[in-house]
Amino acid sequence: MKNKDELLKAIRDEVLDAKNSPLYAERKKNKVFPVIGEGDCNSKIMFIGEAPGRKEAESGRPFCGASGKVLDKLLNHIGMNRKDVYITNLVKDRPPENRDPSSEDIDFYAPFLDRQIEIIQPKIIATLGRISMRYIMEKFNLLPKFDTIGKIHGSVFEVKSSYSIVKIVPLFHPATAIYNASKMPLLQKDFELLSIRNNE
Ligand code: URA
């Protein structure tokens, strides 16, 4: 049986070769890379962002730009760093002009995320921002509990997955604190809760 690294590498290879992706031509035109994910594939916590930004597409690494600096600070706030968790995005290539991912983009890339979840088997899935929140809540039949991120950030929804009970925790996107620094304490509070749930 293949180990987690081999299974994740297979996803990387498939995405790299995904000429049928709605964002493949854009990737080639800009000479950038898809962003698959990084961190500890045995971690209990998986963070799911929206899609790579410019810096991420240039380097092939998730959250390595301004939002990533905020994410690092939030992890440090709870005594963790990015090596302790697994970080990925719903959409693996950068949408042009930083537009929101289209439903076509999401339909194309979500099956890769679904496979990453099955391989990593996180006990906590923390979504970063409203787009991955919506996808994950829909995937785990949580739409009856769905609301704006302003209302349900920091909530914990327990669901049954194919491998165990999983806690779904919707969080604000780290970029929220770039646009509005006064939100940082709120983001820190949500991360403290994540830390408590991780130690349960
Ligand atoms: N925003 C995201 O949602 N993901 C990244 O990787 C970077 C910025």
mmCIF file of C-alpha atoms and ligand atoms in Angstrom:
data_model
loop_
_atom_site.group_PDB
_atom_site.id
_atom_site.type_symbol
_atom_site.label_atom_id
_atom_site.label_comp_id
_atom_site.label_asym_id
_atom_site.label_seq_id
_atom_site.Cartn_x
_atom_site.Cartn_y
_atom_site.Cartn_z
ATOM 1 C CA MET A 1 0.000 0.000 0.000
ATOM 2 C CA LYS A 2 1.227 3.502 -0.823
ATOM 3 C CA ASN A 3 2.153 5.797 2.057
ATOM 4 C CA LYS A 4 0.777 9.306 2.573
ATOM 5 C CA ASP A 5 3.737 11.019 0.891
ATOM 6 C CA GLU A 6 3.389 8.857 -2.202
ATOM 7 C CA LEU A 7 -0.360 9.466 -2.380
ATOM 8 C CA LEU A 8 0.120 13.228 -2.004
ATOM 9 C CA LYS A 9 2.839 13.189 -4.644
ATOM 10 C CA ALA A 10 0.441 11.472 -7.039
ATOM 11 C CA ILE A 11 -1.977 14.388 -6.526
ATOM 12 C CA ARG A 12 0.843 16.866 -7.204
ATOM 13 C CA ASP A 13 1.736 15.084 -10.441
ATOM 14 C CA GLU A 14 -1.871 14.992 -11.597
ATOM 15 C CA VAL A 15 -2.434 18.687 -10.872
ATOM 16 C CA LEU A 16 0.834 19.617 -12.587
ATOM 17 C CA ASP A 17 -0.357 17.749 -15.657
ATOM 18 C CA ALA A 18 -3.985 18.952 -15.497
ATOM 19 C CA LYS A 19 -4.218 20.492 -18.969
ATOM 20 C CA ASN A 20 -8.014 20.344 -18.732
ATOM 21 C CA SER A 21 -8.039 22.727 -15.745
ATOM 22 C CA PRO A 22 -9.873 26.022 -16.344
ATOM 23 C CA LEU A 23 -6.747 27.752 -14.933
ATOM 24 C CA TYR A 24 -4.056 25.761 -16.789
ATOM 25 C CA ALA A 25 -3.610 28.279 -19.655
ATOM 26 C CA GLU A 26 -3.289 31.110 -17.120
ATOM 27 C CA ARG A 27 -0.642 29.119 -15.184
ATOM 28 C CA LYS A 28 1.409 28.564 -18.355
ATOM 29 C CA LYS A 29 0.993 32.158 -19.580
ATOM 30 C CA ASN A 30 2.325 33.520 -16.279
ATOM 31 C CA LYS A 31 4.977 30.794 -15.890
ATOM 32 C CA VAL A 32 3.771 30.039 -12.358
ATOM 33 C CA PHE A 33 2.997 26.874 -10.401
ATOM 34 C CA PRO A 34 0.055 25.135 -8.821
ATOM 35 C CA VAL A 35 0.055 25.080 -5.022
ATOM 36 C CA ILE A 36 -0.724 21.657 -3.628
ATOM 37 C CA GLY A 37 -0.126 22.038 0.096
ATOM 38 C CA GLU A 38 2.589 21.682 2.690
ATOM 39 C CA GLY A 39 3.231 20.787 6.298
ATOM 40 C CA ASP A 40 2.838 17.679 8.419
ATOM 41 C CA CYS A 41 0.692 15.107 6.635
ATOM 42 C CA ASN A 42 0.195 13.369 10.009
ATOM 43 C CA SER A 43 -1.064 16.520 11.731
ATOM 44 C CA LYS A 44 -4.446 16.554 13.427
ATOM 45 C CA ILE A 45 -5.149 19.993 11.930
ATOM 46 C CA MET A 46 -5.679 20.847 8.281
ATOM 47 C CA PHE A 47 -6.111 24.468 7.186
ATOM 48 C CA ILE A 48 -7.934 25.090 3.925
ATOM 49 C CA GLY A 49 -7.626 28.483 2.237
ATOM 50 C CA GLU A 50 -9.227 29.681 -0.945
ATOM 51 C CA ALA A 51 -6.692 29.745 -3.793
ATOM 52 C CA PRO A 52 -3.064 30.793 -4.252
ATOM 53 C CA GLY A 53 -2.236 34.479 -4.597
ATOM 54 C CA ARG A 54 0.616 35.869 -6.715
ATOM 55 C CA LYS A 55 3.436 35.018 -4.315
ATOM 56 C CA GLU A 56 2.077 31.524 -3.742
ATOM 57 C CA ALA A 57 1.789 30.802 -7.475
ATOM 58 C CA GLU A 58 5.335 32.079 -8.033
ATOM 59 C CA SER A 59 6.768 29.816 -5.336
ATOM 60 C CA GLY A 60 4.329 26.871 -5.372
ATOM 61 C CA ARG A 61 3.871 27.235 -1.580
ATOM 62 C CA PRO A 62 0.614 28.043 0.239
ATOM 63 C CA PHE A 63 0.272 31.193 2.323
ATOM 64 C CA CYS A 64 3.786 32.528 1.749
ATOM 65 C CA GLY A 65 2.747 36.157 1.083
ATOM 66 C CA ALA A 66 1.117 38.800 3.270
ATOM 67 C CA SER A 67 -1.744 36.513 4.401
ATOM 68 C CA GLY A 68 0.816 33.862 5.242
ATOM 69 C CA LYS A 69 2.612 36.261 7.588
ATOM 70 C CA VAL A 70 -0.669 36.750 9.463
ATOM 71 C CA LEU A 71 -1.268 32.994 9.514
ATOM 72 C CA ASP A 72 2.231 32.455 10.954
ATOM 73 C CA LYS A 73 1.520 35.042 13.664
ATOM 74 C CA LEU A 74 -1.776 33.358 14.539
ATOM 75 C CA LEU A 75 -0.103 29.947 14.757
ATOM 76 C CA ASN A 76 2.680 31.408 16.911
ATOM 77 C CA HIS A 77 0.001 32.932 19.130
ATOM 78 C CA ILE A 78 -1.095 29.401 20.078
ATOM 79 C CA GLY A 79 2.449 28.036 20.324
ATOM 80 C CA MET A 80 2.434 26.305 16.952
ATOM 81 C CA ASN A 81 4.061 26.867 13.617
ATOM 82 C CA ARG A 82 3.310 25.792 10.084
ATOM 83 C CA LYS A 83 5.374 22.620 10.407
ATOM 84 C CA ASP A 84 2.860 21.376 13.014
ATOM 85 C CA VAL A 85 -0.139 21.557 10.677
ATOM 86 C CA TYR A 86 -1.052 20.840 7.064
ATOM 87 C CA ILE A 87 -1.964 23.862 4.920
ATOM 88 C CA THR A 88 -3.680 23.731 1.563
ATOM 89 C CA ASN A 89 -6.265 25.521 -0.568
ATOM 90 C CA LEU A 90 -9.533 24.551 -2.195
ATOM 91 C CA VAL A 91 -8.375 25.742 -5.629
ATOM 92 C CA LYS A 92 -4.809 24.796 -6.550
ATOM 93 C CA ASP A 93 -4.047 27.402 -9.244
ATOM 94 C CA ARG A 94 -4.226 31.182 -9.027
ATOM 95 C CA PRO A 95 -7.361 32.715 -10.529
ATOM 96 C CA PRO A 96 -6.456 35.723 -12.729
ATOM 97 C CA GLU A 97 -6.480 39.218 -11.188
ATOM 98 C CA ASN A 98 -7.124 37.685 -7.747
ATOM 99 C CA ARG A 99 -10.779 37.164 -8.660
ATOM 100 C CA ASP A 100 -12.834 34.793 -6.516
ATOM 101 C CA PRO A 101 -12.619 31.196 -7.728
ATOM 102 C CA SER A 102 -15.473 30.454 -10.149
ATOM 103 C CA SER A 103 -17.781 27.480 -9.639
ATOM 104 C CA GLU A 104 -15.970 25.890 -12.605
ATOM 105 C CA ASP A 105 -12.604 26.312 -10.791
ATOM 106 C CA ILE A 106 -14.060 24.836 -7.592
ATOM 107 C CA ASP A 107 -15.684 21.886 -9.394
ATOM 108 C CA PHE A 108 -12.372 21.100 -11.057
ATOM 109 C CA TYR A 109 -10.086 21.288 -8.000
ATOM 110 C CA ALA A 110 -12.342 20.123 -5.146
ATOM 111 C CA PRO A 111 -11.847 16.395 -5.921
ATOM 112 C CA PHE A 112 -8.106 16.895 -5.279
ATOM 113 C CA LEU A 113 -8.867 18.479 -1.907
ATOM 114 C CA ASP A 114 -11.282 15.631 -1.112
ATOM 115 C CA ARG A 115 -8.456 13.162 -1.757
ATOM 116 C CA GLN A 116 -6.051 15.174 0.428
ATOM 117 C CA ILE A 117 -8.563 14.997 3.282
ATOM 118 C CA GLU A 118 -8.909 11.211 2.876
ATOM 119 C CA ILE A 119 -5.115 10.774 2.869
ATOM 120 C CA ILE A 120 -4.276 13.111 5.762
ATOM 121 C CA GLN A 121 -7.373 12.257 7.820
ATOM 122 C CA PRO A 122 -7.300 15.434 9.937
ATOM 123 C CA LYS A 123 -9.353 15.490 13.145
ATOM 124 C CA ILE A 124 -9.838 19.244 12.772
ATOM 125 C CA ILE A 125 -10.536 20.989 9.478
ATOM 126 C CA ALA A 126 -10.112 24.755 9.830
ATOM 127 C CA THR A 127 -11.406 26.669 6.838
ATOM 128 C CA LEU A 128 -9.852 30.071 6.115
ATOM 129 C CA GLY A 129 -12.404 32.426 4.573
ATOM 130 C CA ARG A 130 -15.927 32.078 3.255
ATOM 131 C CA ILE A 131 -15.174 30.168 0.052
ATOM 132 C CA SER A 132 -13.553 27.093 1.597
ATOM 133 C CA MET A 133 -16.033 27.358 4.500
ATOM 134 C CA ARG A 134 -18.925 27.005 2.082
ATOM 135 C CA TYR A 135 -17.358 24.093 0.220
ATOM 136 C CA ILE A 136 -16.512 22.139 3.386
ATOM 137 C CA MET A 137 -19.865 22.804 5.033
ATOM 138 C CA GLU A 138 -21.652 21.596 1.923
ATOM 139 C CA LYS A 139 -19.395 18.539 1.659
ATOM 140 C CA PHE A 140 -20.156 17.514 5.244
ATOM 141 C CA ASN A 141 -23.910 18.229 5.012
ATOM 142 C CA LEU A 142 -23.692 21.270 7.256
ATOM 143 C CA LEU A 143 -25.629 23.649 5.004
ATOM 144 C CA PRO A 144 -28.535 23.828 7.518
ATOM 145 C CA LYS A 145 -26.011 25.441 9.902
ATOM 146 C CA PHE A 146 -24.508 27.668 7.207
ATOM 147 C CA ASP A 147 -24.475 31.419 7.857
ATOM 148 C CA THR A 148 -22.200 34.376 7.192
ATOM 149 C CA ILE A 149 -18.626 33.983 8.370
ATOM 150 C CA GLY A 150 -19.183 36.954 10.700
ATOM 151 C CA LYS A 151 -21.769 34.832 12.541
ATOM 152 C CA ILE A 152 -20.210 31.355 12.568
ATOM 153 C CA HIS A 153 -16.442 31.994 12.729
ATOM 154 C CA GLY A 154 -14.943 30.092 15.640
ATOM 155 C CA SER A 155 -17.881 27.657 15.849
ATOM 156 C CA VAL A 156 -17.106 23.954 16.023
ATOM 157 C CA PHE A 157 -19.247 21.553 14.020
ATOM 158 C CA GLU A 158 -18.712 17.853 14.648
ATOM 159 C CA VAL A 159 -19.341 15.633 11.647
ATOM 160 C CA LYS A 160 -18.830 12.001 10.805
ATOM 161 C CA SER A 161 -16.347 11.501 7.993
ATOM 162 C CA SER A 162 -15.334 8.272 6.245
ATOM 163 C CA TYR A 163 -12.492 7.803 8.788
ATOM 164 C CA SER A 164 -13.593 9.389 12.122
ATOM 165 C CA ILE A 165 -15.463 12.218 13.796
ATOM 166 C CA VAL A 166 -14.072 15.494 12.466
ATOM 167 C CA LYS A 167 -14.408 18.970 13.915
ATOM 168 C CA ILE A 168 -15.064 21.631 11.289
ATOM 169 C CA VAL A 169 -13.992 25.099 12.444
ATOM 170 C CA PRO A 170 -14.747 28.055 10.148
ATOM 171 C CA LEU A 171 -12.200 30.861 10.590
ATOM 172 C CA PHE A 172 -11.806 34.296 9.068
ATOM 173 C CA HIS A 173 -9.330 34.467 6.220
ATOM 174 C CA PRO A 174 -5.989 35.824 7.562
ATOM 175 C CA ALA A 175 -6.192 38.636 4.969
ATOM 176 C CA THR A 176 -9.015 40.072 7.098
ATOM 177 C CA ALA A 177 -6.359 41.363 9.512
ATOM 178 C CA ILE A 178 -4.377 42.932 6.661
ATOM 179 C CA TYR A 179 -7.319 45.058 5.587
ATOM 180 C CA ASN A 180 -8.427 45.730 9.149
ATOM 181 C CA ALA A 181 -5.742 45.390 11.837
ATOM 182 C CA SER A 182 -8.302 45.878 14.596
ATOM 183 C CA LYS A 183 -9.666 42.393 13.740
ATOM 184 C CA MET A 184 -6.474 40.675 14.862
ATOM 185 C CA PRO A 185 -7.655 40.052 18.465
ATOM 186 C CA LEU A 186 -10.803 38.372 17.116
ATOM 187 C CA LEU A 187 -8.719 36.116 14.866
ATOM 188 C CA GLN A 188 -6.414 35.322 17.799
ATOM 189 C CA LYS A 189 -9.401 34.362 19.949
ATOM 190 C CA ASP A 190 -10.609 31.906 17.295
ATOM 191 C CA PHE A 191 -7.127 30.387 17.116
ATOM 192 C CA GLU A 192 -7.066 29.967 20.907
ATOM 193 C CA LEU A 193 -10.247 27.937 20.583
ATOM 194 C CA LEU A 194 -8.634 25.864 17.847
ATOM 195 C CA SER A 195 -5.765 25.126 20.217
ATOM 196 C CA ILE A 196 -8.167 24.018 22.989
ATOM 197 C CA ARG A 197 -9.992 21.700 20.560
ATOM 198 C CA ASN A 198 -6.675 20.314 19.330
ATOM 199 C CA ASN A 199 -5.703 19.346 22.885
ATOM 200 C CA GLU A 200 -8.998 17.599 23.675
HETATM 201 N N1 URA B 1 -4.910 33.186 0.236
HETATM 202 C C1 URA B 1 -5.347 31.911 0.211
HETATM 203 O O1 URA B 1 -6.536 31.651 0.361
HETATM 204 N N2 URA B 1 -4.447 30.954 0.027
HETATM 205 C C2 URA B 1 -3.137 31.171 -0.106
HETATM 206 O O2 URA B 1 -2.367 30.229 -0.269
HETATM 207 C C3 URA B 1 -2.714 32.518 -0.064
HETATM 208 C C4 URA B 1 -3.616 33.509 0.098
#
